[in-house]
Amino acid sequence: MHKPSKIKINHTLHKLHAFTCNQIMVIRCKAAVAWEPNKPLVIEEIEVAPPQSNEVRIKIVTTALCRTDLYFLSESTTKYTFPMVLGHEAAGIVESVGPGVTEFKPGDKVIPVFLPQCRECRFCKSPKTNLPLAHVDGMPEPVSRLTCRGKKLLQFANTSTFSEYTVVNQIAVAKIDPEAPLDKVCLIGCGVCSGYGAALNNARVEPGSSCAVFGLGAVGLAAVMGCKAAGAKTIIAVDTNPDKFHKARVLGATDFVNPNDHDKPISQVLSDMTNGGVDYSIECVGNVEVMRSALESCVKGWGVSVIVGYTDMHDFAARPIQLLSGRTWKVTWISKDGVPEMVKAYMAKKLNLEEFITHKMTLNQVNDAIELMEQGIGIRTVLSVSPQQ
């Protein structure tokens, strides 16, 4: 449905800087629009404006459905306004760039990142965090370049990848290996990067240690994979759906626990299994009760629990003694700089992405993908959005 520009884009860097936004045309293309909460997405023709200063317009080739998309589609949870275009776990190709963009050129393979990295604020400059200043108090609504039927469409999480084209600030785009298969590495844009990084970079799992991963969606399975890569001896996979245990075993889990099979708290079950608690626990559900259970499952003295699952619906709580006894509670985020490194790891066959992809569909089938996720079927559905060429 893309209607090509009347201006032929020259892909050389010399010509690129002379190519003004006024010469780049509005693109009309297909997108899945959320007009209101808790309703099916609607495939619409939308208009995607030219990139402005420091912005990149991206042709989205593939995008995956993440549970966070469903979270913000829910009327009871969303802080975003409708209508909007969801999607944030994707990969594509740069179509055009706005003034001031020097890091990217048309034709580059990229992954949009929902957490920008400006490299200039206090937080970006600190080695203690990768959370930039703009996101310290939550996820602000970005300026949107998307419209439909005369209405502005909110660009969800700075990205809006359920669209054939989107416009993203260059600080929220990561350039990747030009040989990388976009239908695989799109998963690195959120789920796999979050879980894997939680194990290696935040928990800092050590060889020979014991770990428990709560929740075996894509994020949790990636955490399992990260624990194995770090050399953990015991990796306990915790989920109420035993159908997910096989995937967890393939990716490195050694033990499996279904909380529904026990009549005592899961923290006590894990404590009994590990002589007092695991060295590391990683919560990948986004449920405050599970967050507390994960913390309490850690051993006293040095246990570390990392929260990966997202929620902003409820306060979480724990008795002070849980921390006073030596446990540590942490969180994790992905970074723009970390994305290319993860792609390199995949290209070097150090990262298994194929096991996460259980369904392949087109953007037109996005509501079918949502139904599968709501029913707990599969791990990740990858949606084909635009042809790569």
Short mmCIF file of C-alpha atoms in Angstrom, two decimals:
data_model
loop_
_atom_site.label_atom_id
_atom_site.label_comp_id
_atom_site.label_asym_id
_atom_site.label_seq_id
_atom_site.Cartn_x
_atom_site.Cartn_y
_atom_site.Cartn_z
CA MET A 1 0.00 0.00 0.00
CA HIS A 2 3.03 2.28 0.14
CA LYS A 3 2.73 5.06 -2.43
CA PRO A 4 6.28 5.91 -3.48
CA SER A 5 7.70 9.40 -3.25
CA LYS A 6 8.07 11.44 -6.43
CA ILE A 7 11.63 12.15 -5.34
CA LYS A 8 14.22 9.44 -5.89
CA ILE A 9 16.32 9.04 -2.74
CA ASN A 10 20.07 8.96 -3.34
CA HIS A 11 21.61 6.57 -0.80
CA THR A 12 25.03 8.19 -0.73
CA LEU A 13 25.93 10.04 2.45
CA HIS A 14 27.04 13.12 0.49
CA LYS A 15 23.65 13.53 -1.17
CA LEU A 16 21.81 12.58 2.02
CA HIS A 17 22.77 15.73 3.92
CA ALA A 18 21.40 17.89 1.09
CA PHE A 19 18.11 16.01 1.11
CA THR A 20 15.67 18.23 3.05
CA CYS A 21 12.54 17.18 4.89
CA ASN A 22 10.48 19.33 2.53
CA GLN A 23 11.51 17.07 -0.34
CA ILE A 24 10.54 13.86 1.43
CA MET A 25 6.91 13.04 0.88
CA VAL A 26 4.21 11.86 3.26
CA ILE A 27 3.81 8.07 3.03
CA ARG A 28 0.41 6.42 3.03
CA CYS A 29 0.63 2.89 4.35
CA LYS A 30 -1.08 0.19 6.36
CA ALA A 31 -1.17 0.07 10.16
CA ALA A 32 -3.08 -1.67 12.94
CA VAL A 33 -4.84 1.10 14.86
CA ALA A 34 -6.17 0.85 18.41
CA TRP A 35 -9.11 3.25 18.37
CA GLU A 36 -10.22 2.44 21.91
CA PRO A 37 -9.18 0.19 24.80
CA ASN A 38 -10.14 -3.49 24.97
CA LYS A 39 -11.25 -3.56 21.34
CA PRO A 40 -9.76 -5.38 18.33
CA LEU A 41 -7.19 -3.45 16.36
CA VAL A 42 -8.33 -2.12 12.99
CA ILE A 43 -6.21 -2.31 9.83
CA GLU A 44 -6.28 1.22 8.41
CA GLU A 45 -4.50 3.35 5.83
CA ILE A 46 -2.54 5.97 7.74
CA GLU A 47 -0.28 8.89 6.83
CA VAL A 48 3.31 8.91 8.04
CA ALA A 49 4.87 12.38 7.93
CA PRO A 50 8.47 13.01 6.86
CA PRO A 51 11.10 12.77 9.59
CA GLN A 52 11.89 16.08 11.27
CA SER A 53 15.08 17.18 13.00
CA ASN A 54 17.00 14.23 14.49
CA GLU A 55 14.33 11.75 13.35
CA VAL A 56 14.48 8.60 11.25
CA ARG A 57 11.65 7.15 9.18
CA ILE A 58 11.79 3.36 9.24
CA LYS A 59 10.18 0.75 7.02
CA ILE A 60 9.11 -1.92 9.52
CA VAL A 61 9.78 -5.37 8.06
CA THR A 62 8.84 -7.56 11.03
CA THR A 63 7.38 -6.95 14.46
CA ALA A 64 6.54 -9.27 17.33
CA LEU A 65 3.65 -9.11 19.76
CA CYS A 66 4.76 -8.48 23.34
CA ARG A 67 2.55 -8.77 26.40
CA THR A 68 3.27 -5.12 27.16
CA ASP A 69 1.27 -4.23 24.04
CA LEU A 70 -1.74 -6.00 25.56
CA TYR A 71 -1.11 -4.33 28.91
CA PHE A 72 -1.45 -0.87 27.39
CA LEU A 73 -4.43 -1.88 25.29
CA SER A 74 -6.34 -2.61 28.49
CA GLU A 75 -8.68 0.12 29.68
CA SER A 76 -7.87 -0.56 33.33
CA THR A 77 -4.11 -0.20 32.93
CA THR A 78 -3.32 2.26 30.18
CA LYS A 79 -2.05 5.78 30.82
CA TYR A 80 -1.85 6.39 27.10
CA THR A 81 -4.50 8.09 25.02
CA PHE A 82 -6.35 6.64 22.08
CA PRO A 83 -6.24 6.25 19.14
CA MET A 84 -2.74 4.82 18.97
CA VAL A 85 -0.56 2.38 17.10
CA LEU A 86 0.93 -0.27 19.36
CA GLY A 87 4.05 -2.37 18.77
CA HIS A 88 7.61 -1.89 20.04
CA GLU A 89 9.52 -5.13 19.35
CA ALA A 90 10.55 -4.89 15.70
CA ALA A 91 13.22 -4.58 13.04
CA GLY A 92 13.30 -2.63 9.82
CA ILE A 93 15.18 -0.56 7.28
CA VAL A 94 15.82 3.18 7.30
CA GLU A 95 13.74 4.83 4.54
CA SER A 96 14.74 8.47 5.09
CA VAL A 97 16.26 10.74 7.72
CA GLY A 98 15.68 14.28 8.94
CA PRO A 99 18.18 17.13 9.42
CA GLY A 100 20.88 16.52 12.00
CA VAL A 101 20.92 12.74 11.61
CA THR A 102 24.46 11.49 11.02
CA GLU A 103 24.37 8.01 12.55
CA PHE A 104 21.94 6.54 9.99
CA LYS A 105 21.34 6.56 6.25
CA PRO A 106 18.65 5.05 4.02
CA GLY A 107 19.13 1.32 3.67
CA ASP A 108 20.53 0.72 7.16
CA LYS A 109 19.05 -2.21 9.06
CA VAL A 110 17.85 -1.03 12.46
CA ILE A 111 15.92 -1.98 15.59
CA PRO A 112 13.81 0.75 17.23
CA VAL A 113 14.25 0.90 21.00
CA PHE A 114 11.48 1.99 23.36
CA LEU A 115 14.00 3.42 25.85
CA PRO A 116 15.95 6.29 24.22
CA GLN A 117 19.63 6.82 24.93
CA CYS A 118 20.70 10.44 24.42
CA ARG A 119 24.26 9.94 25.74
CA GLU A 120 24.14 13.50 27.08
CA CYS A 121 22.02 13.55 30.26
CA ARG A 122 23.27 12.74 33.74
CA PHE A 123 21.77 9.26 33.58
CA CYS A 124 23.18 8.30 30.17
CA LYS A 125 26.64 9.45 31.25
CA SER A 126 26.57 7.43 34.46
CA PRO A 127 27.87 3.84 34.39
CA LYS A 128 25.42 3.07 37.19
CA THR A 129 22.30 3.02 34.98
CA ASN A 130 21.03 3.02 31.40
CA LEU A 131 17.79 4.81 32.31
CA PRO A 132 17.83 8.23 30.58
CA LEU A 133 16.52 11.43 32.13
CA ALA A 134 13.45 11.52 29.88
CA HIS A 135 12.18 8.26 31.37
CA VAL A 136 12.91 8.71 35.05
CA ASP A 137 9.33 9.68 35.83
CA GLY A 138 7.67 7.28 33.40
CA MET A 139 7.21 6.97 29.65
CA PRO A 140 6.23 10.31 28.15
CA GLU A 141 4.05 10.55 25.07
CA PRO A 142 6.32 11.39 22.11
CA VAL A 143 5.48 13.74 19.27
CA SER A 144 3.57 11.69 16.71
CA ARG A 145 4.16 11.67 12.96
CA LEU A 146 1.21 9.33 12.38
CA THR A 147 -2.34 10.34 11.43
CA CYS A 148 -5.48 8.53 10.34
CA ARG A 149 -8.82 9.97 9.24
CA GLY A 150 -7.54 13.40 10.22
CA LYS A 151 -6.67 12.34 13.78
CA LYS A 152 -3.24 12.14 15.37
CA LEU A 153 -2.26 8.62 16.37
CA LEU A 154 -0.26 8.24 19.56
CA GLN A 155 3.13 6.64 18.92
CA PHE A 156 3.24 3.99 21.59
CA ALA A 157 6.54 3.66 23.47
CA ASN A 158 8.23 6.03 21.00
CA THR A 159 8.01 3.34 18.31
CA SER A 160 4.57 2.20 16.99
CA THR A 161 5.79 -0.78 15.00
CA PHE A 162 2.36 -2.19 14.07
CA SER A 163 2.72 -0.03 10.97
CA GLU A 164 4.49 -0.42 7.66
CA TYR A 165 6.35 2.84 8.38
CA THR A 166 7.08 4.77 11.55
CA VAL A 167 9.16 7.79 12.58
CA VAL A 168 11.49 7.51 15.58
CA ASN A 169 14.01 9.88 17.15
CA GLN A 170 17.54 8.79 16.34
CA ILE A 171 18.32 8.35 20.05
CA ALA A 172 15.80 5.49 20.07
CA VAL A 173 17.18 3.56 17.08
CA ALA A 174 20.00 0.99 17.04
CA LYS A 175 21.91 0.19 13.84
CA ILE A 176 22.56 -3.55 13.45
CA ASP A 177 24.54 -5.97 11.31
CA PRO A 178 23.42 -5.60 7.67
CA GLU A 179 23.39 -9.40 7.34
CA ALA A 180 21.09 -9.96 10.33
CA PRO A 181 17.76 -11.69 9.54
CA LEU A 182 15.10 -9.19 10.57
CA ASP A 183 12.46 -11.86 11.21
CA LYS A 184 14.64 -13.24 14.01
CA VAL A 185 16.49 -10.28 15.52
CA CYS A 186 13.29 -8.27 15.95
CA LEU A 187 12.90 -10.17 19.25
CA ILE A 188 15.99 -8.40 20.57
CA GLY A 189 14.06 -5.11 20.59
CA CYS A 190 12.40 -6.03 23.89
CA GLY A 191 11.73 -9.49 25.30
CA VAL A 192 14.94 -11.41 24.68
CA CYS A 193 17.19 -8.46 25.47
CA SER A 194 15.31 -7.73 28.72
CA GLY A 195 15.40 -11.26 30.12
CA TYR A 196 18.89 -12.16 28.98
CA GLY A 197 20.31 -8.87 30.21
CA ALA A 198 18.57 -9.22 33.58
CA ALA A 199 20.55 -12.39 34.24
CA LEU A 200 23.95 -11.24 33.00
CA ASN A 201 24.00 -7.50 33.59
CA ASN A 202 21.69 -6.88 36.55
CA ALA A 203 21.62 -10.05 38.63
CA ARG A 204 25.19 -10.76 37.50
CA VAL A 205 24.65 -14.49 37.82
CA GLU A 206 27.85 -16.31 38.76
CA PRO A 207 29.11 -19.74 37.63
CA GLY A 208 27.92 -22.56 39.85
CA SER A 209 25.08 -20.54 41.37
CA SER A 210 21.39 -21.32 41.76
CA CYS A 211 18.67 -19.31 40.02
CA ALA A 212 14.88 -19.21 39.83
CA VAL A 213 13.00 -17.63 36.93
CA PHE A 214 9.36 -16.72 37.53
CA GLY A 215 7.24 -16.72 34.37
CA LEU A 216 8.15 -18.53 31.15
CA GLY A 217 7.05 -16.17 28.44
CA ALA A 218 9.66 -14.82 26.05
CA VAL A 219 11.25 -12.65 28.75
CA GLY A 220 11.45 -15.49 31.25
CA LEU A 221 12.83 -17.96 28.75
CA ALA A 222 15.45 -15.39 27.77
CA ALA A 223 16.34 -15.07 31.46
CA VAL A 224 16.73 -18.86 31.62
CA MET A 225 19.05 -18.66 28.61
CA GLY A 226 21.01 -15.86 30.28
CA CYS A 227 21.42 -17.83 33.51
CA LYS A 228 22.79 -20.76 31.54
CA ALA A 229 25.17 -18.50 29.60
CA ALA A 230 26.44 -17.16 32.93
CA GLY A 231 27.22 -20.69 34.13
CA ALA A 232 24.50 -21.23 36.73
CA LYS A 233 24.40 -24.80 38.04
CA THR A 234 20.75 -24.88 39.06
CA ILE A 235 18.08 -23.03 37.06
CA ILE A 236 14.56 -23.48 38.39
CA ALA A 237 11.75 -22.56 35.98
CA VAL A 238 8.56 -21.46 37.75
CA ASP A 239 5.23 -21.21 35.92
CA THR A 240 1.61 -22.25 36.35
CA ASN A 241 1.54 -23.53 32.75
CA PRO A 242 3.52 -26.80 32.58
CA ASP A 243 3.31 -26.74 28.77
CA LYS A 244 6.12 -24.17 28.85
CA PHE A 245 8.55 -26.41 30.69
CA HIS A 246 9.81 -28.10 27.52
CA LYS A 247 11.01 -24.82 26.01
CA ALA A 248 12.61 -23.91 29.31
CA ARG A 249 14.51 -27.21 29.36
CA VAL A 250 15.77 -26.64 25.81
CA LEU A 251 17.09 -23.21 26.83
CA GLY A 252 18.82 -24.42 29.97
CA ALA A 253 16.41 -24.94 32.89
CA THR A 254 17.32 -27.83 35.19
CA ASP A 255 14.26 -27.98 37.46
CA PHE A 256 10.60 -27.09 37.08
CA VAL A 257 8.00 -25.94 39.60
CA ASN A 258 4.29 -25.34 39.13
CA PRO A 259 3.04 -23.34 42.15
CA ASN A 260 -0.40 -24.93 41.73
CA ASP A 261 1.11 -28.32 42.62
CA HIS A 262 2.03 -27.17 46.12
CA ASP A 263 0.08 -26.22 49.23
CA LYS A 264 2.76 -23.94 50.65
CA PRO A 265 4.25 -20.65 49.45
CA ILE A 266 6.49 -20.97 46.41
CA SER A 267 9.28 -19.24 48.34
CA GLN A 268 9.21 -22.08 50.84
CA VAL A 269 9.20 -24.68 48.07
CA LEU A 270 12.30 -23.15 46.50
CA SER A 271 13.97 -22.73 49.89
CA ASP A 272 13.49 -26.46 50.56
CA MET A 273 14.92 -27.30 47.14
CA THR A 274 18.04 -25.15 47.53
CA ASN A 275 18.96 -25.36 51.19
CA GLY A 276 17.71 -21.92 52.16
CA GLY A 277 16.94 -20.13 48.91
CA VAL A 278 18.37 -19.41 45.48
CA ASP A 279 21.29 -17.08 44.87
CA TYR A 280 19.34 -15.20 42.18
CA SER A 281 15.68 -14.85 41.25
CA ILE A 282 14.27 -13.10 38.19
CA GLU A 283 10.61 -12.04 38.06
CA CYS A 284 9.22 -11.92 34.51
CA VAL A 285 5.46 -11.75 35.06
CA GLY A 286 4.63 -8.16 35.99
CA ASN A 287 2.64 -9.17 39.08
CA VAL A 288 3.43 -7.53 42.42
CA GLU A 289 2.68 -10.69 44.41
CA VAL A 290 5.07 -12.67 42.23
CA MET A 291 7.69 -9.94 42.70
CA ARG A 292 7.47 -10.43 46.45
CA SER A 293 7.61 -14.22 46.14
CA ALA A 294 10.69 -13.94 43.96
CA LEU A 295 12.42 -11.76 46.56
CA GLU A 296 11.49 -14.11 49.39
CA SER A 297 12.81 -17.06 47.39
CA CYS A 298 16.34 -15.67 47.57
CA VAL A 299 18.83 -16.84 50.16
CA LYS A 300 19.50 -14.55 53.09
CA GLY A 301 22.80 -12.69 53.16
CA TRP A 302 23.49 -12.29 49.47
CA GLY A 303 20.41 -13.22 47.42
CA VAL A 304 19.58 -10.90 44.50
CA SER A 305 16.13 -10.56 42.95
CA VAL A 306 15.58 -8.69 39.68
CA ILE A 307 12.20 -7.34 38.56
CA VAL A 308 11.72 -7.50 34.78
CA GLY A 309 7.93 -7.74 34.42
CA TYR A 310 6.22 -4.38 33.89
CA THR A 311 3.23 -3.11 35.82
CA ASP A 312 2.08 0.25 37.15
CA MET A 313 -1.27 -0.87 38.55
CA HIS A 314 -0.44 -1.72 42.16
CA ASP A 315 2.09 -0.93 44.87
CA PHE A 316 4.42 -3.74 45.81
CA ALA A 317 5.41 -4.51 49.35
CA ALA A 318 7.70 -6.68 51.41
CA ARG A 319 8.59 -6.89 55.06
CA PRO A 320 11.72 -4.83 55.82
CA ILE A 321 13.39 -7.91 57.30
CA GLN A 322 13.55 -9.39 53.80
CA LEU A 323 16.03 -6.68 52.85
CA LEU A 324 17.59 -6.18 56.28
CA SER A 325 18.62 -9.83 56.15
CA GLY A 326 20.88 -9.11 53.19
CA ARG A 327 18.76 -9.59 50.10
CA THR A 328 18.92 -7.08 47.22
CA TRP A 329 16.00 -5.98 45.03
CA LYS A 330 16.82 -4.63 41.55
CA VAL A 331 15.23 -3.80 38.21
CA THR A 332 16.37 -3.99 34.59
CA TRP A 333 16.02 -2.04 31.32
CA ILE A 334 17.39 -2.57 27.84
CA SER A 335 19.66 0.00 26.19
CA LYS A 336 20.28 1.19 22.65
CA ASP A 337 23.97 0.31 22.92
CA GLY A 338 23.17 -3.21 24.10
CA VAL A 339 20.98 -4.09 21.09
CA PRO A 340 23.75 -4.32 18.44
CA GLU A 341 25.82 -6.45 20.83
CA MET A 342 22.94 -8.88 21.22
CA VAL A 343 22.57 -9.07 17.44
CA LYS A 344 26.29 -9.83 17.18
CA ALA A 345 25.85 -12.62 19.72
CA TYR A 346 23.04 -14.10 17.63
CA MET A 347 25.08 -13.88 14.43
CA ALA A 348 27.93 -15.67 16.26
CA LYS A 349 25.46 -18.44 17.22
CA LYS A 350 25.77 -17.60 20.92
CA LEU A 351 22.08 -16.70 21.19
CA ASN A 352 19.13 -18.93 20.34
CA LEU A 353 16.21 -16.91 18.97
CA GLU A 354 14.51 -19.60 16.90
CA GLU A 355 13.13 -21.37 19.99
CA PHE A 356 11.11 -18.28 20.90
CA ILE A 357 9.22 -18.02 17.60
CA THR A 358 6.21 -20.30 17.78
CA HIS A 359 3.93 -18.56 15.26
CA LYS A 360 4.42 -16.49 12.12
CA MET A 361 1.62 -14.30 10.79
CA THR A 362 1.05 -11.08 8.87
CA LEU A 363 0.08 -7.68 10.23
CA ASN A 364 -3.46 -8.35 8.97
CA GLN A 365 -3.63 -11.22 11.49
CA VAL A 366 -2.58 -9.16 14.51
CA ASN A 367 -5.86 -9.82 16.34
CA ASP A 368 -5.34 -13.56 15.93
CA ALA A 369 -1.90 -13.14 17.47
CA ILE A 370 -3.44 -11.25 20.38
CA GLU A 371 -5.94 -14.05 20.94
CA LEU A 372 -3.15 -16.64 21.04
CA MET A 373 -1.27 -14.62 23.65
CA GLU A 374 -4.39 -14.11 25.77
CA GLN A 375 -4.92 -17.89 25.73
CA GLY A 376 -1.32 -18.55 26.74
CA ILE A 377 -0.58 -20.37 23.47
CA GLY A 378 2.98 -20.15 22.16
CA ILE A 379 5.81 -17.83 23.11
CA ARG A 380 6.28 -15.19 20.41
CA THR A 381 4.29 -14.47 17.27
CA VAL A 382 6.32 -12.64 14.62
CA LEU A 383 4.26 -10.55 12.23
CA SER A 384 5.43 -9.84 8.70
CA VAL A 385 4.72 -6.17 8.08
CA SER A 386 6.51 -5.12 4.87
CA PRO A 387 8.60 -6.96 2.29
CA GLN A 388 12.30 -6.41 2.93
CA GLN A 389 13.02 -5.30 -0.64
#
